[in-house]
CSV table of C-alpha atoms and ligand atoms in Angstrom, one decimal:
chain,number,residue,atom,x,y,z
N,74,UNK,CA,151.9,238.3,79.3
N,75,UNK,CA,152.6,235.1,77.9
N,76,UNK,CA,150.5,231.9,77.7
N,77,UNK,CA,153.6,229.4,76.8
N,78,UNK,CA,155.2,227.6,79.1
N,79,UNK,CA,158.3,226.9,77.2
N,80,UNK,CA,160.9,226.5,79.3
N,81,UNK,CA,159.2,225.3,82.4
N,82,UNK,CA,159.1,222.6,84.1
N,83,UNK,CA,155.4,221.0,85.7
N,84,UNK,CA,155.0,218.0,87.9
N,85,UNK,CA,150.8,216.8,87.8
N,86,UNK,CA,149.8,213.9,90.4
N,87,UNK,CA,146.3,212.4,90.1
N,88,UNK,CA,146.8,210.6,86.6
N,89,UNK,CA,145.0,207.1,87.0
N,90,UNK,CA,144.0,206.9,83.3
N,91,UNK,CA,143.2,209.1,80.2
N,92,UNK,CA,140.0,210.3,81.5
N,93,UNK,CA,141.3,212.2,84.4
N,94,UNK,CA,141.1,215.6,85.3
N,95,UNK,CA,145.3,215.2,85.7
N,96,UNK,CA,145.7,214.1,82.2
N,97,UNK,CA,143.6,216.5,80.5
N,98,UNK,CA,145.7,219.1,82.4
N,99,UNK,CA,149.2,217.1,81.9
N,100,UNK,CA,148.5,217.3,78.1
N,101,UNK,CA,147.5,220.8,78.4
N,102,UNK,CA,150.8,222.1,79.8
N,103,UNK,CA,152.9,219.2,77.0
N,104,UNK,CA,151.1,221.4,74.3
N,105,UNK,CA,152.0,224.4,75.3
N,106,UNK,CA,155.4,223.9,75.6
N,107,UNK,CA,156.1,222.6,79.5
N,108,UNK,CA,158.8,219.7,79.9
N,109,UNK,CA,156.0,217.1,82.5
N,110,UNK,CA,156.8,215.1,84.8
N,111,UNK,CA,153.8,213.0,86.0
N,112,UNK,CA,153.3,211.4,89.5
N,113,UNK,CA,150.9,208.0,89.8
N,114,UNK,CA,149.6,206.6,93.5
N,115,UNK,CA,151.1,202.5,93.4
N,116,UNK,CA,152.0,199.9,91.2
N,117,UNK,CA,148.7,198.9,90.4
N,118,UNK,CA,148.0,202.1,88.5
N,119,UNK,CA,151.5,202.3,87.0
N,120,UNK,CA,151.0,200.4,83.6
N,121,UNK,CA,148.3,202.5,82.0
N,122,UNK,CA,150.2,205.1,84.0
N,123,UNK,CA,153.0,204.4,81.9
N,124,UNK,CA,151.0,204.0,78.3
N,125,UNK,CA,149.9,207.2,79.2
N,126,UNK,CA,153.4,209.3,79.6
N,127,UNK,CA,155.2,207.2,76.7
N,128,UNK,CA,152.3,209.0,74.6
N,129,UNK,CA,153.7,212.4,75.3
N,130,UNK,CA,157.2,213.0,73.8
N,131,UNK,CA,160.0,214.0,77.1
N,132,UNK,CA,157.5,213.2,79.7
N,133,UNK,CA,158.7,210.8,82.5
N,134,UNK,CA,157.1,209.0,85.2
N,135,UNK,CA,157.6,208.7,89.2
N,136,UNK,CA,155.7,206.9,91.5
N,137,UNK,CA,154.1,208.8,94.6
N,138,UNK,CA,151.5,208.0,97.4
N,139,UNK,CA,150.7,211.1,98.5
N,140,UNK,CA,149.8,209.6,102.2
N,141,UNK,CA,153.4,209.0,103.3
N,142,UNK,CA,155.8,211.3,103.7
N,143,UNK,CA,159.0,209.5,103.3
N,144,UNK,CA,157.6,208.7,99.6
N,145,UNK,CA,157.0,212.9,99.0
N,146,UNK,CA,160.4,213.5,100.2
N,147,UNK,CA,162.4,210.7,97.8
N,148,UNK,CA,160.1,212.0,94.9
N,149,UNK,CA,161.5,215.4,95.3
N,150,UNK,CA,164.7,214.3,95.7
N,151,UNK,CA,164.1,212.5,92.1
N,152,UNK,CA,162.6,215.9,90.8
N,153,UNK,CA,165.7,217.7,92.2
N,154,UNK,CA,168.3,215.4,90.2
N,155,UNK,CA,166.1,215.4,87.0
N,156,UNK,CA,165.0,219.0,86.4
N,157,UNK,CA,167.0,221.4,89.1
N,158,UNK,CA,164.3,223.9,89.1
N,159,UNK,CA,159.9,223.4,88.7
N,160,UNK,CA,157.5,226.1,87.8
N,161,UNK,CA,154.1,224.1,88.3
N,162,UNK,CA,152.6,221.5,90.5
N,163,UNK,CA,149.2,220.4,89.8
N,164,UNK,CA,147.5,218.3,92.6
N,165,UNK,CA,144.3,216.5,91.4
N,166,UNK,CA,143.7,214.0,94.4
N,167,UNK,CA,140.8,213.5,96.3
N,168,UNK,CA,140.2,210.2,98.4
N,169,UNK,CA,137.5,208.5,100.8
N,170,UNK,CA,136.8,205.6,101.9
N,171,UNK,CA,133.9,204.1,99.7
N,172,UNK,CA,131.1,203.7,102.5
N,173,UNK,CA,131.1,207.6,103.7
N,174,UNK,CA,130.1,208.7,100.2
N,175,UNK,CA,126.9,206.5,100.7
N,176,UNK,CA,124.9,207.1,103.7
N,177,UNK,CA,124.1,210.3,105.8
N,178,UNK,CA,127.3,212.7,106.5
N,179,UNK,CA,126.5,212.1,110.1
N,180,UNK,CA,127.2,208.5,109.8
N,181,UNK,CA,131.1,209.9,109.2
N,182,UNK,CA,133.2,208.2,111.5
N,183,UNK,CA,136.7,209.4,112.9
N,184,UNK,CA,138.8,206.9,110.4
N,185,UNK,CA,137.1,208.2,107.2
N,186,UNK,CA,137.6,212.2,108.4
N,187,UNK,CA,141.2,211.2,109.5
N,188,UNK,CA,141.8,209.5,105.8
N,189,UNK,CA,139.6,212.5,103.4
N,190,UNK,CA,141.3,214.9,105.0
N,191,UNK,CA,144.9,213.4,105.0
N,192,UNK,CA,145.1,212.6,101.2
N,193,UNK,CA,142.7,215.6,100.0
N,194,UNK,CA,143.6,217.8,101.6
N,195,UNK,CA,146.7,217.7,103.9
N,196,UNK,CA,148.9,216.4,100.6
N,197,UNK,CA,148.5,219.8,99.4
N,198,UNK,CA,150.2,221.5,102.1
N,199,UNK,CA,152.9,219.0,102.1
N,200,UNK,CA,153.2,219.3,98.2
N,201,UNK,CA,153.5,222.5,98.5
N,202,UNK,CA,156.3,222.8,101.6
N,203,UNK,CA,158.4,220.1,99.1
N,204,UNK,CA,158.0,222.1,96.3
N,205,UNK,CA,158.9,225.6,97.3
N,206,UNK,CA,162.8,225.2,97.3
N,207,UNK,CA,162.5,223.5,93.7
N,208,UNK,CA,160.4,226.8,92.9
N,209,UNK,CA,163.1,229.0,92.5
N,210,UNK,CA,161.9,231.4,89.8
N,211,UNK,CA,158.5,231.7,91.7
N,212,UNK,CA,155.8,229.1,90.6
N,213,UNK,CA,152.3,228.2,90.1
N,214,UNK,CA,150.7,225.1,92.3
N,215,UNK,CA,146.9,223.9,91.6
N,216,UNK,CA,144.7,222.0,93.1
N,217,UNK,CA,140.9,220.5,92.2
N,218,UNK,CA,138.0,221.5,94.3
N,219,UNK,CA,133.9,220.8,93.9
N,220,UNK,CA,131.0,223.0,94.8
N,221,UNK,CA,129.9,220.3,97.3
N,222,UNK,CA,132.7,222.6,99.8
N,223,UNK,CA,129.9,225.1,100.0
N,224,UNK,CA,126.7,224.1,99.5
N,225,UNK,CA,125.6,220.4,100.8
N,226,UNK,CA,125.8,218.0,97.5
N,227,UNK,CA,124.2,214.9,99.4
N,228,UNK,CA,126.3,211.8,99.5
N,229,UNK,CA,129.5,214.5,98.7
N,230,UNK,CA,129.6,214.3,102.8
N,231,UNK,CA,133.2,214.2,104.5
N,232,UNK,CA,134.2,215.0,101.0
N,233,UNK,CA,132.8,218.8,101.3
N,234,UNK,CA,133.7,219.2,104.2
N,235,UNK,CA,137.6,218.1,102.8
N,236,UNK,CA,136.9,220.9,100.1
N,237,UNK,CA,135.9,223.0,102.4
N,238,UNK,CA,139.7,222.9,103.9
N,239,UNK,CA,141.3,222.2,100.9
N,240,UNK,CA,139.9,225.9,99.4
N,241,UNK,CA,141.0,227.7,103.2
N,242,UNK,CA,144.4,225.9,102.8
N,243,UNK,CA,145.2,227.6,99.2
N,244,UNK,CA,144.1,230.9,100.7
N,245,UNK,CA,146.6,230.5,103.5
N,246,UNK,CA,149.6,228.6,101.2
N,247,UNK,CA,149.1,231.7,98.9
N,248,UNK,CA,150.0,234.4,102.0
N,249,UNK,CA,152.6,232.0,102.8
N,250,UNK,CA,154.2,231.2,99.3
N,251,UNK,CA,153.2,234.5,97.9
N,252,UNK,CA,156.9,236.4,99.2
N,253,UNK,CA,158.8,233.7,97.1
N,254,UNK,CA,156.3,234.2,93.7
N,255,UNK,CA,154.6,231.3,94.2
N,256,UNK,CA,150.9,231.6,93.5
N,257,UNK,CA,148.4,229.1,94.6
N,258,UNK,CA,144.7,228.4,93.1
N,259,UNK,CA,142.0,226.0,92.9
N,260,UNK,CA,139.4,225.0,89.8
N,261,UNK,CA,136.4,224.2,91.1
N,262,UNK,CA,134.9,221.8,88.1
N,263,UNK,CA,131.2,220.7,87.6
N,264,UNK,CA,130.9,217.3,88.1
N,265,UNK,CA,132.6,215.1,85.3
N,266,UNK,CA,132.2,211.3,84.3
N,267,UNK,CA,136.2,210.0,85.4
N,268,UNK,CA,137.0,207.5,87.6
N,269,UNK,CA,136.3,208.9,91.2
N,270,UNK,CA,132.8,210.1,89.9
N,271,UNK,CA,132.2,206.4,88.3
N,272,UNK,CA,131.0,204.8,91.3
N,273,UNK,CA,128.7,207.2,93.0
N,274,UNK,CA,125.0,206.8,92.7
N,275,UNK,CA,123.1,208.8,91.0
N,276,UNK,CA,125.9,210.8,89.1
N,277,UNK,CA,123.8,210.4,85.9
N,278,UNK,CA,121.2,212.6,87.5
N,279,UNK,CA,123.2,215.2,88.9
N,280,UNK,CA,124.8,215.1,85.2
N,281,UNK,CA,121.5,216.0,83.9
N,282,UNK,CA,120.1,218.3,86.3
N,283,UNK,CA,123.4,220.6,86.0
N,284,UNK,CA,123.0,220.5,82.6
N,285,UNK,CA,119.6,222.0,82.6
N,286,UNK,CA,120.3,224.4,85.9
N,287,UNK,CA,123.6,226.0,84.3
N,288,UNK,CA,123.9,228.6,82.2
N,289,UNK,CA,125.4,227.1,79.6
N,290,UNK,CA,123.0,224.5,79.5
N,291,UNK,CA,125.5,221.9,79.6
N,292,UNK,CA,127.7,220.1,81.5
N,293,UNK,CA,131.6,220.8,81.5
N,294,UNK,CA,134.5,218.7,78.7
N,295,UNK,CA,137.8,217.7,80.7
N,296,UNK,CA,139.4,219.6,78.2
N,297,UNK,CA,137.5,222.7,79.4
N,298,UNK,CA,139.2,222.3,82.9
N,299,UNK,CA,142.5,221.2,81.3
N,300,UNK,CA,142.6,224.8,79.2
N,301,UNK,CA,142.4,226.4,82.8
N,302,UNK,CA,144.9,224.7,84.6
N,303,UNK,CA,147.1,225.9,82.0
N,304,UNK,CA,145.7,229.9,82.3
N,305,UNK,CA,146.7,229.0,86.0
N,306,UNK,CA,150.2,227.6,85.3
N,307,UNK,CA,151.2,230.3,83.0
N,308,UNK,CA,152.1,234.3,83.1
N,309,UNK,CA,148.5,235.0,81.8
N,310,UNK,CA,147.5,234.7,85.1
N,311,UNK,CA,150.3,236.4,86.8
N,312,UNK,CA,148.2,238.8,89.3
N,313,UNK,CA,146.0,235.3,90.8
N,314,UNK,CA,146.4,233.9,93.8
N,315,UNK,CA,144.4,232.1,96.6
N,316,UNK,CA,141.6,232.0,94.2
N,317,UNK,CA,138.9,229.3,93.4
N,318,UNK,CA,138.1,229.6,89.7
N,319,UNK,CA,134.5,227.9,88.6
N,320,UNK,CA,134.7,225.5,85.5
N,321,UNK,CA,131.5,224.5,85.9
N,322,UNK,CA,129.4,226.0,82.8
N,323,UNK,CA,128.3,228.9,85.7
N,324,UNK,CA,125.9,226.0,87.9
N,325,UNK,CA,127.4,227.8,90.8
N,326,UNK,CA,125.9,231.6,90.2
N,327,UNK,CA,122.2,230.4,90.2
N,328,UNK,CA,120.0,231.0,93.0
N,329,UNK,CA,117.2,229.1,91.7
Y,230,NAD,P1,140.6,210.4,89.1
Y,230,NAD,O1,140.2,209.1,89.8
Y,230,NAD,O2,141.1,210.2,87.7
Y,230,NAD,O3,141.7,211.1,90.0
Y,230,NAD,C1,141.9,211.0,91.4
Y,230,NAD,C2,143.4,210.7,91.6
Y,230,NAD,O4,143.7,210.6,93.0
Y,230,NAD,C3,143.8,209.3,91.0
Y,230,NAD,O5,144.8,209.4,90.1
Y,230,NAD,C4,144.3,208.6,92.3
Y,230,NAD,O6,145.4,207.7,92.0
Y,230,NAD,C5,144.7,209.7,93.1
Y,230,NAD,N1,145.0,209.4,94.5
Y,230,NAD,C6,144.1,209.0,95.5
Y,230,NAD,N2,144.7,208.7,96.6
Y,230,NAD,C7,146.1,208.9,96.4
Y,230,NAD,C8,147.2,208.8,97.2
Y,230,NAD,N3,147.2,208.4,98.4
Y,230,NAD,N4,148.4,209.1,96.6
Y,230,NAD,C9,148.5,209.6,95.3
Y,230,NAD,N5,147.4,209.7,94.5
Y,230,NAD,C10,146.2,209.4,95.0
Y,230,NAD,O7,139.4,211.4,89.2
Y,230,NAD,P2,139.2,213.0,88.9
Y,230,NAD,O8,137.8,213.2,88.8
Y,230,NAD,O9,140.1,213.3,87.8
Y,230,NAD,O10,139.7,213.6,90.3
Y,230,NAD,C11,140.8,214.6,90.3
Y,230,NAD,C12,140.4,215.7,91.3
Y,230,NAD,O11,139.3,216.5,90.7
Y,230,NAD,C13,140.0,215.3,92.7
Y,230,NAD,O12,140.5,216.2,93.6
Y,230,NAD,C14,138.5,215.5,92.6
Y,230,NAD,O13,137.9,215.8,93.9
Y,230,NAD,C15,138.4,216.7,91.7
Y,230,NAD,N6,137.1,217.0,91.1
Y,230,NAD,C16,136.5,216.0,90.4
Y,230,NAD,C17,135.2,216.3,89.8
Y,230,NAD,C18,134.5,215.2,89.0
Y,230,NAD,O14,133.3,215.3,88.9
Y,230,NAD,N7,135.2,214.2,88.4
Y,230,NAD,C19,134.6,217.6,90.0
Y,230,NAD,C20,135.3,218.5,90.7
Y,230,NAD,C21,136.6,218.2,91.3
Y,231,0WE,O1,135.6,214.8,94.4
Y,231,0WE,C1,134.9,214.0,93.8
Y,231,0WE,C2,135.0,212.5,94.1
Y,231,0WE,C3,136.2,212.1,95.0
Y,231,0WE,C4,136.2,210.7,95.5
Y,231,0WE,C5,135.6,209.7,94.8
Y,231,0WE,C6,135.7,208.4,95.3
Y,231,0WE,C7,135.1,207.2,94.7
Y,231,0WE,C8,135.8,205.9,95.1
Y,231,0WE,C9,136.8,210.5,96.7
Y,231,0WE,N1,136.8,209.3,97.2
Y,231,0WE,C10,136.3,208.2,96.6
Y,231,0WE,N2,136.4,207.0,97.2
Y,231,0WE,C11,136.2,205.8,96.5
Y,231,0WE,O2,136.2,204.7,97.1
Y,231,0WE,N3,133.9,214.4,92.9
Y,231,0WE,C12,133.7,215.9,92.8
Y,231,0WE,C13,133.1,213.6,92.1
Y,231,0WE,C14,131.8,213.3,92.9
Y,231,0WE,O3,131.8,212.4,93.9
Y,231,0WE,C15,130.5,212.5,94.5
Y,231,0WE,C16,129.7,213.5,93.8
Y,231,0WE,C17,130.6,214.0,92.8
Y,231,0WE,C18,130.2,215.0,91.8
Y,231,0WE,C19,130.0,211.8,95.6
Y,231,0WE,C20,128.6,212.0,95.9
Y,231,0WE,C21,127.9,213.0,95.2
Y,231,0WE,C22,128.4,213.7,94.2
C-alpha cells in the first residue's frame, strides 16, 4: 500500500493563514506528490490566502463560503473544469458566533445552534454530496473534530455539541459513500495555538494542563496532525472509514 499521492487530485478548505490546521495538511498532501487545490471563506481572507498557494508550486486558489449553497455548487463546477476527477477533500471548518464560546452552554440561544451547526457541521455533508461524482476512482474526505464532542470542555459549549454531530455524520457519510470507495474520517487534535483557538480564554491553561495530563507529556505540532491527514488521504489507510483518529499526544485515554 502506497503512501504517495502522485497522481491525485485534493481540494482542502479552512486555510486562513499559515498556522492552520488546513495548511499544515495542504502542504502535507503538496509533498507527497497531490496536485492542491485550496478553498478560502471571502475576500477578506484571500490575500494571505493567495501568498500562501503562490508558495506551493501547481496549487490554485478558489473562493468558497461554505454557508451558501449556490457558492458550493459554482466551486465544483470550477473543480469539474480544472481537474475532471478529485481523490481527497479535507474540511477544516468550525464556526460560532463569539459570545457562545464565553458563558454557560445553557446560555446557547437558537441563532448560535442554527449557525455552529450549519457551517461545522452541515458543510460536511454538503461537501461531501458535491464531491462524490468528482470522486470517481473512489476517494478519501476528512474532517477536524475536538474531544470537547464527548466530554464537556467548558466554554467548548454549542461547539461540542457541533462535534458531537460532526463525528455521527462521518459514521453515517461513510455507510453512504462507502459503495462508491469513498472513505470518510475525522482527526480529532489536541488543542493547538491557530487562529480559532486565539481568542478563547484561558487556552494557555488548557495548553499546559494537556501537556502535563498526556502521555506524551506534551502538547501536539500542526505538523503532527498534517502527517495524519495525509495517512488518511492516501492507500495506507485503505481499510478506514467512519473513524475518529486522536492526534492528541493520547490526553484522551486517561481516566485520571
Ligand atoms: P483556523 O481559524 O485556521 O481554521 C478555521 C477555518 O474555518 C478558517 O480558515 C475559516 O476561514 C474557516 N471558515 C469558517 N467559516 C467558514 C465559512 N462559512 N466558509 C468557509 N470557511 C469557513 O483554525 P484551525 O484551528 O485550523 O481550525 C480548523 C479545524 O480544526 C476546525 O474544524 C476546528 O474545530 C478544528 N480543531 C482545532 C483545534 C485547535 O485547537 N486549533 C483542535 C481540534 C480541532
Ligand atoms: O474548534 C475549535 C474552535 C472553533 C471556533 C473558534 C472560534 C473563535 C472565533 C469556532 N468558532 C469561533 N468563533 C469565533 O468567533 N477548537 C477546538 C479550539 C478551541 O476553542 C475552544 C477551546 C478550544 C480547544 C473554546 C473554548 C474552550 C476550548
Amino acid at each position: 500500500m502506497s503512501s504517495s499521492l502522485e497522481g491525485r487530485v485534493a481540494v482542502v478548505f479552512g486555510v486562513a493563514n499559515k498556522r492552520s490546521i488546513a495548511w499544515s495538511i495542504a502542504q502535507g498532501l503538496h509533498n507527497a506528490g497531490a496536485k492542491v487545490a485550496i478553498t478560502y471563506q471571502n475576500e477578506r481572507l484571500e490575500l494571505e490566502a493567495r501568498e500562501l498557494i503562490a508558495s506551493l508550486p501547481g496549487a490554485e486558489g478558489f473562493m468558497c463560503d461554505v454557508s451558501d449553497d449556490a457558492a458550493i455548487e459554482r466551486l465544483f463546477v470550477q473543480l469539474k473544469e480544472r481537474y475532471g476527477k478529485l481523490h481527497v477533500l479535507v474540511h477544516s471548518i468550525a464556526f460560532a458566533p463569539a459570545e457562545e464560546l464565553k458563558g454557560e452552554f445553557v446560555a446557547t440561544t437558537r441563532e448560535g445552534f442554527r449557525i455552529a451547526h450549519d457551517v461545522s457541521v452541515y458543510s460536511l455533508v454538503a461537501l461531501a454530496r458535491a464531491a462524490s461524482p468528482l470522486m470517481e476512482d473512489g476517494g478519501s474526505i476528512i474532517t477536524m473534530t475536538y474531544y470537547g464532542a464527548e466530554r464537556v470542555v467548558p466554554r467548548y459549549n454549542v461547539m461540542g455539541v457541533a462535534k458531537a454531530a460532526l463525528e455521527c455524520s462521518v459514521r453515517y457519510l461513510a455507510y453512504d459513500l462507502g459503495k462508491k470507495k469513498i472513505r470518510v474520517n475525522a482527526i480529532s487534535a489536541g488543542p493547538i495555538k491557530t487562529l480559532a483557538a486565539r481568542g478563547i480564554s484561558g487556552l494557555g491553561d488548557m495548553l499546559k494542563a494537556h501537556a502535563e495530563r498526556a502521555p506524551l507529556q506534551r502538547n501536539v505540532d500542526v505538523n503532527e496532525v498534517g502527517a495524519t491527514g495525509v495517512f488518511l488521504a492516501s492507500d495506507a489507510s485503505s481499510g478506514i472509514t467512519g473513524e475518529v483518529i486522536y492526534v492528541d499526544c493520547g490526553y484522551n485515554i486517561m481516566g485520571f
